[in-house]
Amino acid sequence: MTATDTSTLGQRIGAHFGERVASIVEAHGETTIEVLPENWLAVAQLLRDTEEFHFEQLVDVSGVDYLSYGQVEWDTTDVSAQGFSRGVEGEGAGRFDWADRPHAQAGHRRYAAVAHLLSIRHNRRLRMRCRAQDDALPVVPSLTGIWPGANWFEREAFDLFGIVFEGHPDLRRILTDYGFVGHPFRKDFPLIGNVEVRYDEAQQRVIYEPVTSVEPRVLVPRVIRDDSRYDQSRAESAIDKK
């Protein structure tokens, strides 16, 4: 990048990679690119090795479950003047019965791996996302051959979301207990879990049994809104400049 180059990071990535990058979004001072699994490693390698980008450091790899993404539980129009009602639809993660659980639509690509990159040389950050093509067995190529530090991050995403990182040298659980069933950060995983553990005095050993002592409850709404706190100041600034 030259001193007179005013193009954004997203524009330079688009010009350099072309169709190998499926989408580029620049918002709120952040740049996010989406890459298909077949291009994931090639794009990552060039982002690290090309002088124009030089993302020499991998900060994090995380998993995402997009099941029911964007659905709103709260009624915001069909309510009384006393305020908004809460969670009336009962569609939020943890509220539904297993038989009535939400299902991703065909082609939705429910699971994704997200890598956060840092270029110390250029003082830039980049978010890179790869959606697994198969919801039944989500597979994404491992970044450990490019950034060895991805090792434990990918193990965590495998443990919590069930994303399989192909080519990982030692892909096994890292946070949950031995014999744990399921992946606890998936949105259709029961919030109270499947199994609870207690010590049985009579048998003098730890007993694993279905959860019976905890009632399911959800306290966090899932509503996606733009941040409007600064809209008024932006509008006033625009008026002052006229």
Short mmCIF file of C-alpha atoms in Angstrom, two decimals:
data_model
loop_
_atom_site.label_atom_id
_atom_site.label_comp_id
_atom_site.label_asym_id
_atom_site.label_seq_id
_atom_site.Cartn_x
_atom_site.Cartn_y
_atom_site.Cartn_z
CA MET A 1 0.00 0.00 0.00
CA THR A 2 1.43 3.39 -1.02
CA ALA A 3 1.12 6.66 0.83
CA THR A 4 -1.45 7.90 -1.74
CA ASP A 5 -3.55 4.73 -1.79
CA THR A 6 -6.95 5.52 -0.23
CA SER A 7 -8.62 2.15 -0.90
CA THR A 8 -9.97 0.26 2.09
CA LEU A 9 -8.72 -3.09 3.31
CA GLY A 10 -11.86 -4.76 1.97
CA GLN A 11 -11.38 -3.23 -1.47
CA ARG A 12 -7.74 -4.40 -1.60
CA ILE A 13 -8.72 -7.91 -0.53
CA GLY A 14 -11.46 -7.98 -3.19
CA ALA A 15 -9.03 -6.85 -5.89
CA HIS A 16 -6.38 -9.37 -4.84
CA PHE A 17 -8.52 -12.47 -4.28
CA GLY A 18 -11.44 -11.96 -6.62
CA GLU A 19 -13.93 -14.84 -6.58
CA ARG A 20 -11.94 -16.78 -3.98
CA VAL A 21 -13.59 -14.52 -1.39
CA ALA A 22 -17.36 -15.07 -1.33
CA SER A 23 -18.28 -11.80 0.39
CA ILE A 24 -16.71 -8.73 1.99
CA VAL A 25 -18.44 -6.54 4.57
CA GLU A 26 -16.99 -3.33 5.99
CA ALA A 27 -19.05 -1.94 8.87
CA HIS A 28 -18.40 -0.18 12.19
CA GLY A 29 -14.71 0.12 11.37
CA GLU A 30 -14.35 -3.67 10.97
CA THR A 31 -13.72 -5.82 7.92
CA THR A 32 -15.24 -9.29 7.58
CA ILE A 33 -14.69 -11.67 4.69
CA GLU A 34 -16.40 -14.98 4.01
CA VAL A 35 -14.51 -17.78 2.30
CA LEU A 36 -15.75 -21.15 1.06
CA PRO A 37 -14.11 -24.25 2.59
CA GLU A 38 -12.29 -25.10 -0.65
CA ASN A 39 -10.56 -21.70 -0.62
CA TRP A 40 -10.10 -21.38 3.16
CA LEU A 41 -6.46 -22.50 3.40
CA ALA A 42 -5.26 -20.82 0.21
CA VAL A 43 -6.73 -17.45 1.21
CA ALA A 44 -5.38 -17.78 4.76
CA GLN A 45 -1.88 -18.60 3.47
CA LEU A 46 -1.82 -15.56 1.19
CA LEU A 47 -3.19 -13.27 3.88
CA ARG A 48 -0.25 -14.30 6.04
CA ASP A 49 2.51 -14.29 3.41
CA THR A 50 1.57 -11.44 1.06
CA GLU A 51 3.41 -8.26 2.04
CA GLU A 52 0.37 -6.09 1.28
CA PHE A 53 -1.61 -7.87 4.04
CA HIS A 54 0.91 -9.65 6.30
CA PHE A 55 -1.54 -11.03 8.87
CA GLU A 56 1.20 -12.80 10.76
CA GLN A 57 -0.81 -13.43 13.92
CA LEU A 58 -3.94 -15.48 14.52
CA VAL A 59 -5.74 -14.01 17.52
CA ASP A 60 -8.61 -16.48 17.82
CA VAL A 61 -10.72 -19.15 16.11
CA SER A 62 -14.29 -19.51 17.32
CA GLY A 63 -17.39 -21.42 16.32
CA VAL A 64 -20.83 -20.01 15.53
CA ASP A 65 -24.23 -21.70 15.39
CA TYR A 66 -26.65 -19.76 13.17
CA LEU A 67 -29.69 -21.90 14.02
CA SER A 68 -32.73 -19.58 14.37
CA TYR A 69 -30.43 -16.60 13.72
CA GLY A 70 -32.40 -13.36 13.54
CA GLN A 71 -35.64 -14.70 14.96
CA VAL A 72 -37.31 -12.45 17.51
CA GLU A 73 -39.16 -13.79 20.54
CA TRP A 74 -40.47 -10.50 21.86
CA ASP A 75 -43.72 -8.96 20.66
CA THR A 76 -43.00 -5.33 19.90
CA THR A 77 -46.12 -4.32 17.93
CA ASP A 78 -48.96 -6.49 19.26
CA VAL A 79 -48.82 -5.29 22.86
CA SER A 80 -50.62 -3.02 25.28
CA ALA A 81 -49.54 0.49 26.18
CA GLN A 82 -48.09 -0.86 29.42
CA GLY A 83 -44.91 -2.06 27.71
CA PHE A 84 -43.52 -4.93 25.71
CA SER A 85 -44.46 -8.50 26.53
CA ARG A 86 -41.65 -10.97 26.96
CA GLY A 87 -40.78 -14.20 25.19
CA VAL A 88 -44.33 -14.97 24.19
CA GLU A 89 -43.48 -16.94 21.08
CA GLY A 90 -41.45 -19.54 22.95
CA GLU A 91 -39.08 -20.05 20.03
CA GLY A 92 -35.85 -19.10 21.76
CA ALA A 93 -33.04 -21.54 22.36
CA GLY A 94 -33.89 -23.56 25.46
CA ARG A 95 -37.62 -22.78 25.43
CA PHE A 96 -38.86 -25.21 22.81
CA ASP A 97 -39.60 -28.89 23.28
CA TRP A 98 -37.16 -31.21 21.49
CA ALA A 99 -39.87 -32.40 19.12
CA ASP A 100 -40.64 -28.79 18.16
CA ARG A 101 -37.05 -27.57 18.01
CA PRO A 102 -36.14 -25.19 15.16
CA HIS A 103 -34.47 -26.65 12.09
CA ALA A 104 -32.15 -24.87 9.72
CA GLN A 105 -33.55 -24.43 6.23
CA ALA A 106 -31.94 -26.16 3.27
CA GLY A 107 -28.80 -24.35 2.22
CA HIS A 108 -28.71 -22.33 5.44
CA ARG A 109 -25.25 -23.65 6.44
CA ARG A 110 -25.80 -23.53 10.15
CA TYR A 111 -22.23 -23.77 11.49
CA ALA A 112 -19.25 -21.52 10.83
CA ALA A 113 -15.67 -21.14 11.98
CA VAL A 114 -14.49 -17.55 12.45
CA ALA A 115 -10.81 -16.58 12.55
CA HIS A 116 -9.61 -13.19 13.82
CA LEU A 117 -6.33 -12.04 12.29
CA LEU A 118 -3.89 -9.30 13.27
CA SER A 119 -1.22 -7.62 11.19
CA ILE A 120 1.26 -6.09 13.60
CA ARG A 121 3.28 -4.66 10.73
CA HIS A 122 0.33 -2.79 9.21
CA ASN A 123 -1.70 -2.36 12.44
CA ARG A 124 -4.83 -3.95 10.95
CA ARG A 125 -7.36 -6.56 11.98
CA LEU A 126 -9.49 -8.86 9.86
CA ARG A 127 -12.34 -11.26 10.56
CA MET A 128 -12.45 -14.32 8.29
CA ARG A 129 -15.46 -16.68 8.30
CA CYS A 130 -15.98 -20.10 6.75
CA ARG A 131 -19.39 -21.79 6.80
CA ALA A 132 -19.42 -25.60 6.88
CA GLN A 133 -21.40 -26.99 3.95
CA ASP A 134 -23.00 -29.94 5.79
CA ASP A 135 -25.04 -29.31 8.95
CA ALA A 136 -25.08 -33.02 9.87
CA LEU A 137 -21.26 -33.19 9.84
CA PRO A 138 -19.81 -29.66 9.80
CA VAL A 139 -16.25 -29.79 8.43
CA VAL A 140 -13.82 -26.90 7.98
CA PRO A 141 -10.10 -27.22 7.06
CA SER A 142 -7.73 -26.71 10.00
CA LEU A 143 -5.56 -23.59 10.12
CA THR A 144 -2.90 -25.25 12.30
CA GLY A 145 -0.54 -25.68 9.34
CA ILE A 146 -0.53 -21.91 8.77
CA TRP A 147 -0.89 -20.61 12.32
CA PRO A 148 0.07 -23.36 14.82
CA GLY A 149 -1.64 -21.37 17.56
CA ALA A 150 -5.00 -22.41 16.09
CA ASN A 151 -4.59 -25.81 17.74
CA TRP A 152 -6.39 -25.24 21.04
CA PHE A 153 -8.85 -22.73 19.57
CA GLU A 154 -10.05 -25.32 17.04
CA ARG A 155 -10.26 -27.98 19.74
CA GLU A 156 -12.51 -25.63 21.72
CA ALA A 157 -14.78 -25.02 18.70
CA PHE A 158 -14.91 -28.77 18.11
CA ASP A 159 -15.79 -29.45 21.73
CA LEU A 160 -18.46 -26.76 22.10
CA PHE A 161 -19.98 -26.69 18.59
CA GLY A 162 -19.03 -30.04 17.04
CA ILE A 163 -17.19 -28.46 14.11
CA VAL A 164 -14.65 -30.93 12.70
CA PHE A 165 -11.37 -29.29 11.64
CA GLU A 166 -9.97 -31.46 8.90
CA GLY A 167 -6.20 -31.89 9.16
CA HIS A 168 -5.98 -30.98 12.84
CA PRO A 169 -3.14 -32.99 14.47
CA ASP A 170 -4.99 -33.81 17.72
CA LEU A 171 -8.70 -32.98 17.50
CA ARG A 172 -10.30 -33.94 20.82
CA ARG A 173 -12.37 -32.29 23.52
CA ILE A 174 -10.65 -29.66 25.66
CA LEU A 175 -13.25 -28.24 28.09
CA THR A 176 -15.99 -30.78 28.74
CA ASP A 177 -15.73 -33.86 30.92
CA TYR A 178 -14.81 -37.37 29.78
CA GLY A 179 -17.76 -39.07 28.15
CA PHE A 180 -19.66 -35.79 27.67
CA VAL A 181 -22.60 -36.19 25.28
CA GLY A 182 -23.31 -33.47 22.73
CA HIS A 183 -21.87 -30.00 22.15
CA PRO A 184 -23.05 -27.44 24.74
CA PHE A 185 -22.83 -24.27 22.63
CA ARG A 186 -25.18 -25.55 19.96
CA LYS A 187 -28.45 -23.65 20.17
CA ASP A 188 -30.56 -26.80 20.38
CA PHE A 189 -28.52 -28.16 23.30
CA PRO A 190 -30.63 -28.13 26.50
CA LEU A 191 -29.52 -25.25 28.72
CA ILE A 192 -29.72 -27.51 31.77
CA GLY A 193 -27.63 -30.17 30.01
CA ASN A 194 -28.37 -33.83 29.45
CA VAL A 195 -26.55 -35.42 32.40
CA GLU A 196 -25.83 -34.40 35.99
CA VAL A 197 -23.19 -35.81 38.31
CA ARG A 198 -23.40 -36.68 42.01
CA TYR A 199 -21.48 -38.78 44.50
CA ASP A 200 -23.39 -41.83 45.75
CA GLU A 201 -22.49 -42.66 49.35
CA ALA A 202 -23.89 -46.19 49.12
CA GLN A 203 -21.93 -47.08 45.99
CA GLN A 204 -18.98 -44.86 46.96
CA ARG A 205 -18.53 -43.59 43.46
CA VAL A 206 -19.61 -40.80 41.11
CA ILE A 207 -22.97 -41.39 39.43
CA TYR A 208 -24.00 -39.97 36.06
CA GLU A 209 -27.76 -39.65 35.57
CA PRO A 210 -30.31 -37.63 33.55
CA VAL A 211 -30.91 -34.09 34.80
CA THR A 212 -33.84 -33.95 37.21
CA SER A 213 -32.93 -31.28 39.75
CA VAL A 214 -32.80 -28.21 37.46
CA GLU A 215 -35.74 -26.46 35.81
CA PRO A 216 -35.06 -24.93 32.39
CA ARG A 217 -35.22 -21.13 32.30
CA VAL A 218 -34.16 -18.44 29.84
CA LEU A 219 -33.49 -14.83 30.80
CA VAL A 220 -31.75 -13.37 27.75
CA PRO A 221 -33.73 -12.05 24.78
CA ARG A 222 -32.40 -12.62 21.25
CA VAL A 223 -33.23 -9.46 19.34
CA ILE A 224 -30.97 -8.04 16.63
CA ARG A 225 -31.07 -4.25 16.43
CA ASP A 226 -28.77 -1.55 15.12
CA ASP A 227 -27.26 0.64 17.80
CA SER A 228 -29.23 3.90 17.76
CA ARG A 229 -27.48 5.67 20.65
CA TYR A 230 -25.47 7.89 18.34
CA ASP A 231 -28.06 8.57 15.62
CA GLN A 232 -29.13 11.90 17.11
CA SER A 233 -25.57 13.21 17.44
CA ARG A 234 -24.85 12.21 13.83
CA ALA A 235 -27.97 14.00 12.63
CA GLU A 236 -27.07 17.15 14.58
CA SER A 237 -23.51 17.08 13.23
CA ALA A 238 -24.82 16.84 9.68
CA ILE A 239 -27.09 19.86 10.26
CA ASP A 240 -24.18 21.89 11.70
CA LYS A 241 -22.04 21.21 8.62
CA LYS A 242 -24.68 22.59 6.23
#
